[in-house]
PDB file of C-alpha atoms in Angstrom:
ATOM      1  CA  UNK A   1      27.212  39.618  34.273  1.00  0.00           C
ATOM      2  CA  UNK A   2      27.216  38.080  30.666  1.00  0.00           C
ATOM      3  CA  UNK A   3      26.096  34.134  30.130  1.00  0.00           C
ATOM      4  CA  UNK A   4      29.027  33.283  28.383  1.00  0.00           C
ATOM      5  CA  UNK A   5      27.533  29.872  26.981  1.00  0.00           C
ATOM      6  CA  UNK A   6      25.347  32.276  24.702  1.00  0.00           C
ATOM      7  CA  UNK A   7      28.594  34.142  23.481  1.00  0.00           C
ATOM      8  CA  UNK A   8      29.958  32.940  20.157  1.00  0.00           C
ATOM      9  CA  UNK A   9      33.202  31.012  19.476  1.00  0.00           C
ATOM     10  CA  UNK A  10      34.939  34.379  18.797  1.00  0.00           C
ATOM     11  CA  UNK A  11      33.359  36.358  21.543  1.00  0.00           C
ATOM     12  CA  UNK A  12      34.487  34.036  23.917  1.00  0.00           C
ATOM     13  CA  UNK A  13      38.211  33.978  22.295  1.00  0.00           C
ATOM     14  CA  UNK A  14      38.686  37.531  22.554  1.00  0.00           C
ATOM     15  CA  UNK A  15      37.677  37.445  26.299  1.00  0.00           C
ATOM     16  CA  UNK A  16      40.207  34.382  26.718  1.00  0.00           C
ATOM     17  CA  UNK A  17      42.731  36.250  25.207  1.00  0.00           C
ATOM     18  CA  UNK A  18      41.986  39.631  27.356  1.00  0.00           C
ATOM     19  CA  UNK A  19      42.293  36.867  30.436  1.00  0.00           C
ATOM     20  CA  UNK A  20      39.026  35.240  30.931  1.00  0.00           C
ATOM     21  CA  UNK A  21      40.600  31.563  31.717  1.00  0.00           C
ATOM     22  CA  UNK A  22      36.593  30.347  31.741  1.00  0.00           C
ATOM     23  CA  UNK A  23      36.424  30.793  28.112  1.00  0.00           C
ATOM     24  CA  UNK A  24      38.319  28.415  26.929  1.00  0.00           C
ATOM     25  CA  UNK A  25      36.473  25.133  29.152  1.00  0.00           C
ATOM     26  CA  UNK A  26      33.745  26.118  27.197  1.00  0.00           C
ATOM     27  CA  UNK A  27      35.071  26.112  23.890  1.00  0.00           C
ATOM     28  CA  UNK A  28      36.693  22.791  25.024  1.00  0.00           C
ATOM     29  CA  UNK A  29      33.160  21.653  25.994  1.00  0.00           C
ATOM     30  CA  UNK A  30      31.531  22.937  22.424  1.00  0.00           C
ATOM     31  CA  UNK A  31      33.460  21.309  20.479  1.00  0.00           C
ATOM     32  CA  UNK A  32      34.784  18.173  22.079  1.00  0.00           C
ATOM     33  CA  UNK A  33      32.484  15.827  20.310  1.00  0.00           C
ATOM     34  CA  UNK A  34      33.798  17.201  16.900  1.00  0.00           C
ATOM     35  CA  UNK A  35      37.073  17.405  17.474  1.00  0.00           C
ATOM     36  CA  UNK A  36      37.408  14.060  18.950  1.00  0.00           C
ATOM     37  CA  UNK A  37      35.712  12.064  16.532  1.00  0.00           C
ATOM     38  CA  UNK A  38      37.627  13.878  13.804  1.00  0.00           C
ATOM     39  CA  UNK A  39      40.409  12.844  15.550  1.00  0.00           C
ATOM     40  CA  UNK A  40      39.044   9.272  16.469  1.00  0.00           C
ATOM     41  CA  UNK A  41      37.825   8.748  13.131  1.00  0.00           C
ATOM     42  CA  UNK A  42      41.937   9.166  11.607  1.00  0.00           C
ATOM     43  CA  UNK A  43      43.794   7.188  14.369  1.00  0.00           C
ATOM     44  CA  UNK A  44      40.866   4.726  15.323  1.00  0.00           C
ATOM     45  CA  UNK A  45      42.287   4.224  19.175  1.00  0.00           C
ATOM     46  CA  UNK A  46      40.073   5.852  21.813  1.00  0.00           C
ATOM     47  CA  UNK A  47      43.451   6.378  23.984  1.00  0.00           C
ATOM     48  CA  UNK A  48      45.257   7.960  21.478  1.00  0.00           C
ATOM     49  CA  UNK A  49      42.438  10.230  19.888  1.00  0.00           C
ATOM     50  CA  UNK A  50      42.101  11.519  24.143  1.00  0.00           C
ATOM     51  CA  UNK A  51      45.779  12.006  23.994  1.00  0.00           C
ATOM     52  CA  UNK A  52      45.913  14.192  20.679  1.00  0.00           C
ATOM     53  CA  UNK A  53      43.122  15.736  21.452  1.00  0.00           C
ATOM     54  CA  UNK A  54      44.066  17.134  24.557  1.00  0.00           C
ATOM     55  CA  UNK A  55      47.823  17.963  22.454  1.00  0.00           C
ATOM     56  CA  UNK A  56      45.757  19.885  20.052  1.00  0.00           C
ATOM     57  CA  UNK A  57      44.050  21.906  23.136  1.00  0.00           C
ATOM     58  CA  UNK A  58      47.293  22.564  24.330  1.00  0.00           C
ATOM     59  CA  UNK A  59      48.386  24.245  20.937  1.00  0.00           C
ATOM     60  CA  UNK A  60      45.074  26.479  20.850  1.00  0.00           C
ATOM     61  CA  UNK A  61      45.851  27.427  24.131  1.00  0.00           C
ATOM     62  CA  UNK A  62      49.153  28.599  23.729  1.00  0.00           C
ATOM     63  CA  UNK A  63      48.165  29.821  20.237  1.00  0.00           C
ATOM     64  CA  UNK A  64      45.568  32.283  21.461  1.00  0.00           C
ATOM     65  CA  UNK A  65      47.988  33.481  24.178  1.00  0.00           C
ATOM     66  CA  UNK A  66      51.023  34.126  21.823  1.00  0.00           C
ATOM     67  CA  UNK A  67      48.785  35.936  19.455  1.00  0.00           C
ATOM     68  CA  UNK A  68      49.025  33.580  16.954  1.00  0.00           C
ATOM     69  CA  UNK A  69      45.165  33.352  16.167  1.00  0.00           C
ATOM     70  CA  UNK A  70      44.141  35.529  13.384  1.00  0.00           C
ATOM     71  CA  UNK A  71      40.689  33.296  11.834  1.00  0.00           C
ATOM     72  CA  UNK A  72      37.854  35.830  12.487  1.00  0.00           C
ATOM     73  CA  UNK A  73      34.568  33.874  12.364  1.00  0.00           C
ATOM     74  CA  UNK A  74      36.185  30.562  11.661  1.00  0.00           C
ATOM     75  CA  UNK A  75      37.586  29.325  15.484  1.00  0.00           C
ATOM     76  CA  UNK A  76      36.438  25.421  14.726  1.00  0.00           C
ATOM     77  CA  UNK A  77      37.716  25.370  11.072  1.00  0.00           C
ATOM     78  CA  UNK A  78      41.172  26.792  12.617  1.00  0.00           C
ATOM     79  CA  UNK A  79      40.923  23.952  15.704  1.00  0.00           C
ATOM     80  CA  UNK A  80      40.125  21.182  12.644  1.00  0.00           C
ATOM     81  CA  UNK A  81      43.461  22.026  11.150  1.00  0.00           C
ATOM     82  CA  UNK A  82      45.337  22.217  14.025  1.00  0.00           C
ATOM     83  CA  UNK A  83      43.995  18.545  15.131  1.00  0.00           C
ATOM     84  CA  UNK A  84      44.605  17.484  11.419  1.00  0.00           C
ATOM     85  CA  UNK A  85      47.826  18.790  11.490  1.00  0.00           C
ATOM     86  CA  UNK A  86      49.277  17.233  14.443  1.00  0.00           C
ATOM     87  CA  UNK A  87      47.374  13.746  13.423  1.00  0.00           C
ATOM     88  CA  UNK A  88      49.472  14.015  10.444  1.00  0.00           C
ATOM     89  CA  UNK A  89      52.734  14.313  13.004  1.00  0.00           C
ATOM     90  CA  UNK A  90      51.902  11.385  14.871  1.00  0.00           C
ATOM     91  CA  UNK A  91      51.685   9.429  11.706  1.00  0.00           C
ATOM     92  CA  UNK A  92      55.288  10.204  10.335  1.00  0.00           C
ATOM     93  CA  UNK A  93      56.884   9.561  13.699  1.00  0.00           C
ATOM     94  CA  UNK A  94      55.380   5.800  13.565  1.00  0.00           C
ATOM     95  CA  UNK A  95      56.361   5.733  10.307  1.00  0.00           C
ATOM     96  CA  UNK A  96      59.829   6.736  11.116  1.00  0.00           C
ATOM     97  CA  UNK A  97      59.909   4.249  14.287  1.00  0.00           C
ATOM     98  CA  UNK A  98      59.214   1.452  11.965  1.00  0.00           C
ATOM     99  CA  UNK A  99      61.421   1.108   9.676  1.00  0.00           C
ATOM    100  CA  UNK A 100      63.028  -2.901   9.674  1.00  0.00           C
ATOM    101  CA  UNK A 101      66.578  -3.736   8.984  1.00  0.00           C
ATOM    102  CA  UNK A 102      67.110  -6.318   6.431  1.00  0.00           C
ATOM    103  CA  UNK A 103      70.432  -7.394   7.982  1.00  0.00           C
ATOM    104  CA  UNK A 104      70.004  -9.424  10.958  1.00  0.00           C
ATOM    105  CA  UNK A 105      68.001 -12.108   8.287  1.00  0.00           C
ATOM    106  CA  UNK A 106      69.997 -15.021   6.690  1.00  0.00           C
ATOM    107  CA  UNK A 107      67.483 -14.408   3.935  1.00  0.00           C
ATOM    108  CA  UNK A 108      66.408 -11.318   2.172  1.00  0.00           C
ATOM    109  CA  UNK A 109      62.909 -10.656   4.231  1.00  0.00           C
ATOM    110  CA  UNK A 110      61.937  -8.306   0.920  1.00  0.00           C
ATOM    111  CA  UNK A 111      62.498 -10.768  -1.365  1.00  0.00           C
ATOM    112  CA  UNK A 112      59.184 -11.781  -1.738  1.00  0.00           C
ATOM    113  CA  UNK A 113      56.655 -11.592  -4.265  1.00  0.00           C
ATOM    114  CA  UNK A 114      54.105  -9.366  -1.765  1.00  0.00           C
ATOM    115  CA  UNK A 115      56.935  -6.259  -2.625  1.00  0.00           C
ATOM    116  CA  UNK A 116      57.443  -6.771  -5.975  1.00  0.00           C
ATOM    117  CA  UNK A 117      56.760  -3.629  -8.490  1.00  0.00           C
ATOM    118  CA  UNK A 118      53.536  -3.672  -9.953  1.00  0.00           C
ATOM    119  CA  UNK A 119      53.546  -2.757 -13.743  1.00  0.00           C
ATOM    120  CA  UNK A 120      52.802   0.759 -14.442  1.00  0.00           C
ATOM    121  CA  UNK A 121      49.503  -0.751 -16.285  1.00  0.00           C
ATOM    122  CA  UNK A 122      48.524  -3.119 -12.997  1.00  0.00           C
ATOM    123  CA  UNK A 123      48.977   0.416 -10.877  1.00  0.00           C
ATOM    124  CA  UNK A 124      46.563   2.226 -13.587  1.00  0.00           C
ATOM    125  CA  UNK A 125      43.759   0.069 -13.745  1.00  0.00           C
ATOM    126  CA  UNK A 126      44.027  -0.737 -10.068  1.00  0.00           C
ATOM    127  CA  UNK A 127      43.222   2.916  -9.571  1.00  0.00           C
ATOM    128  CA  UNK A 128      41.027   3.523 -12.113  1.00  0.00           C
ATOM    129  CA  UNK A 129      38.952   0.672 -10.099  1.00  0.00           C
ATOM    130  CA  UNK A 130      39.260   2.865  -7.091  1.00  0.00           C
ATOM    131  CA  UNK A 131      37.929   6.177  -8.155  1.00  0.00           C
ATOM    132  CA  UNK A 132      34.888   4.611 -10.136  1.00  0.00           C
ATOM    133  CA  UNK A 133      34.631   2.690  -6.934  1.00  0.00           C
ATOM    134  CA  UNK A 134      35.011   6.073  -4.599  1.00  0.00           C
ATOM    135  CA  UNK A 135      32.348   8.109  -7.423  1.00  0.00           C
ATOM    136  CA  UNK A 136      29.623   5.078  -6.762  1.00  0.00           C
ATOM    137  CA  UNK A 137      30.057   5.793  -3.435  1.00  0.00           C
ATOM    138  CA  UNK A 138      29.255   9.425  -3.941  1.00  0.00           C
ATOM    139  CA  UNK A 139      26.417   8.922  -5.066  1.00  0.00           C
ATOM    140  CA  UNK A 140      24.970   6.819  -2.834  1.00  0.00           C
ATOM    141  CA  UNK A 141      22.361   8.254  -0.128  1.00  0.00           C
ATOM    142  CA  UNK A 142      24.444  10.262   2.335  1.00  0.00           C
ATOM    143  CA  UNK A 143      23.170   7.631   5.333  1.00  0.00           C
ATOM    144  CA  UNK A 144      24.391   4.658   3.075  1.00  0.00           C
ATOM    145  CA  UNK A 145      27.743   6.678   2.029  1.00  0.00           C
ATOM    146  CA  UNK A 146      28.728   7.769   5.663  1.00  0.00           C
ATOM    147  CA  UNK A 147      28.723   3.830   6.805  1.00  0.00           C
ATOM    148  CA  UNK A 148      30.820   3.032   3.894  1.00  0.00           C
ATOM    149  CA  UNK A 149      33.453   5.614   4.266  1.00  0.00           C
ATOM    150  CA  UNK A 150      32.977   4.624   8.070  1.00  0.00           C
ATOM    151  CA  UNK A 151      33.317   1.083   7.871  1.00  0.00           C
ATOM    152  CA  UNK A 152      35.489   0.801   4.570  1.00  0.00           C
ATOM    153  CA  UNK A 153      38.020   4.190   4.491  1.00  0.00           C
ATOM    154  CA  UNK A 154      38.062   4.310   8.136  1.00  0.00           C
ATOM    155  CA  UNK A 155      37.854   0.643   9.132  1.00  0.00           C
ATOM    156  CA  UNK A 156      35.730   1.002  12.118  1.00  0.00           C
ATOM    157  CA  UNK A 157      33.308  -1.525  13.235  1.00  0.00           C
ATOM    158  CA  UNK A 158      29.326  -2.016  13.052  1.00  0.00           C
ATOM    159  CA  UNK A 159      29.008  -1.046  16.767  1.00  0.00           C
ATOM    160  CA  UNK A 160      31.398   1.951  16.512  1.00  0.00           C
ATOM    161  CA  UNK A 161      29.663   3.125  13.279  1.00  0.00           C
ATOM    162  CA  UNK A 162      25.931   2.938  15.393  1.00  0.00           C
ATOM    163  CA  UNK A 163      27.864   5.212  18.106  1.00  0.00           C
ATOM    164  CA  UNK A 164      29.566   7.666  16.008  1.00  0.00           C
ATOM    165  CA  UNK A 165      26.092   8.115  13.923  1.00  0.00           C
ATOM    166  CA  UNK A 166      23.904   7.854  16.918  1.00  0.00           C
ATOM    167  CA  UNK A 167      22.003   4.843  15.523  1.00  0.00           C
ATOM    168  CA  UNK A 168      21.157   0.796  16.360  1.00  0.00           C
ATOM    169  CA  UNK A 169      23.712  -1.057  15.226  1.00  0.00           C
ATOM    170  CA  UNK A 170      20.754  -3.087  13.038  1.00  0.00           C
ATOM    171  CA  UNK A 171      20.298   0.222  11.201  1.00  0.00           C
ATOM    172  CA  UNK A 172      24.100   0.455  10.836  1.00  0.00           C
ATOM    173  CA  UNK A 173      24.124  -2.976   9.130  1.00  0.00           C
ATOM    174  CA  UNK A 174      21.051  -2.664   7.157  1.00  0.00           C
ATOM    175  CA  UNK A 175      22.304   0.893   5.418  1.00  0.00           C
ATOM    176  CA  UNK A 176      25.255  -0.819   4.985  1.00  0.00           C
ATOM    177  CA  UNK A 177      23.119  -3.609   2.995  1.00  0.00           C
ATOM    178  CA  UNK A 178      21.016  -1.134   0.992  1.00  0.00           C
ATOM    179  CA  UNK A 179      24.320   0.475   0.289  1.00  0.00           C
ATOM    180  CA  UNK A 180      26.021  -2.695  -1.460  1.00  0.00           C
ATOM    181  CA  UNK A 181      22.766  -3.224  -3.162  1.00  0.00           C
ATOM    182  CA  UNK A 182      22.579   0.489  -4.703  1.00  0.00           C
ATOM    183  CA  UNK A 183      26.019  -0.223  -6.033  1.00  0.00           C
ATOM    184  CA  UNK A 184      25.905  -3.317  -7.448  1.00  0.00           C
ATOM    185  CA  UNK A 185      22.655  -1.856  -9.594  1.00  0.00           C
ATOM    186  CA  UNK A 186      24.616   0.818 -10.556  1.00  0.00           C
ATOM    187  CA  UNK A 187      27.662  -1.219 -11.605  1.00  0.00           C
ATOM    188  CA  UNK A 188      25.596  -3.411 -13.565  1.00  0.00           C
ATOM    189  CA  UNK A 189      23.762  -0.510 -15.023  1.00  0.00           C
ATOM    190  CA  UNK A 190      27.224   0.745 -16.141  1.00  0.00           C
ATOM    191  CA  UNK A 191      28.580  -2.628 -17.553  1.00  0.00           C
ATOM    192  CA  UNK A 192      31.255  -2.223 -14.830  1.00  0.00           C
ATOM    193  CA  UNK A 193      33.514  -4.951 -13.845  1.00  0.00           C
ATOM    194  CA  UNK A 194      36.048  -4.809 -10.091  1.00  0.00           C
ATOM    195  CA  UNK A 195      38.281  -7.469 -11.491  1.00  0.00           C
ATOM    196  CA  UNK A 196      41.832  -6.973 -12.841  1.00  0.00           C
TER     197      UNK A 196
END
């Protein structure tokens, strides 16, 4: 009888799909961590990311049975999207949940300088900020630019950063120091200024 834990991702689909129901725990079990922290690392709830995640198992499941799996070699890649995809779903339905109704104010609740237009030229430089911002980042140290895009894209905090990169949280915070030091040197380097 064959180990299956030494078969590969599409081994052990094909013998799902011929009826092999223990093939699929332990593609659930391989890529859990992955999956969930992509998941996590979008909705930021622990509750939520268990809930989707287990949705997006569901859809794989009933995926592989109905045929619908045609990614030879690339099982995770296919899983990623599905979990991305249904993320993205969860999104627009709290989106569409909450929308407000100006009418039951005496007083126009939007009528308030936080939504007023920016100028087309306010918009352009605010962006521009944003993607030299976003290239400094790039070029950071990949330990330094994982806790910004952790702690700054992804809003999660010190303690959830040290769990989700298997570090103290000291380290977390001191990467996240060296990184803020790397780009202010390279912002005064470039003559770069973040004010409007």
């Amino acid at each position: 009888m064959t180990d299956l834990k030494i078969l590969s991702d599409e081994e052990l689909v094909k013998k799902f799909i011929s009826g092999d129901t223990r093939c699929i725990d332990l593609l659930i079990d391989r890529h859990h961590q992955r999956i969930y922290s992509f998941i996590f690392l979008m909705v930021r709830q622990r509750d939520l990311a268990e809930d989707i995640f287990q949705d997006v198992f569901v859809k794989v499941i009933h995926s592989l049975r109905s045929g619908k799996y045609a990614e030879n070699g690339r099982f995770t890649s296919w899983v990623m999207r599905i979990a991305h995809n249904l993320v993205i779903d969860y999104f627009r339905k709290q989106k569409n949940q909450q929308m407000i109704s100006n009418d039951q104010y005496s007083y126009d609740i939007f009528n308030h300088t936080r939504f007023s237009e920016h100028t087309i030229e306010d918009k352009m430089v605010h962006e521009q900020l944003l993607s030299e911002v976003a290239s400094l980042v790039e070029m950071l140290p990949n330990s330094q630019k994982e806790v910004i895009k952790l702690r700054h894209y992804f809003g999660l905090s010190f303690k959830e950063i040290a769990e989700e990169t298997n570090v103290s949280i000291n380290t977390a915070l001191g990467r996240m120091r060296y990184a803020l030091i790397n780009i202010r040197k390279m912002m005064e380097e470039r003559k770069m200024s973040l004010t409007i």
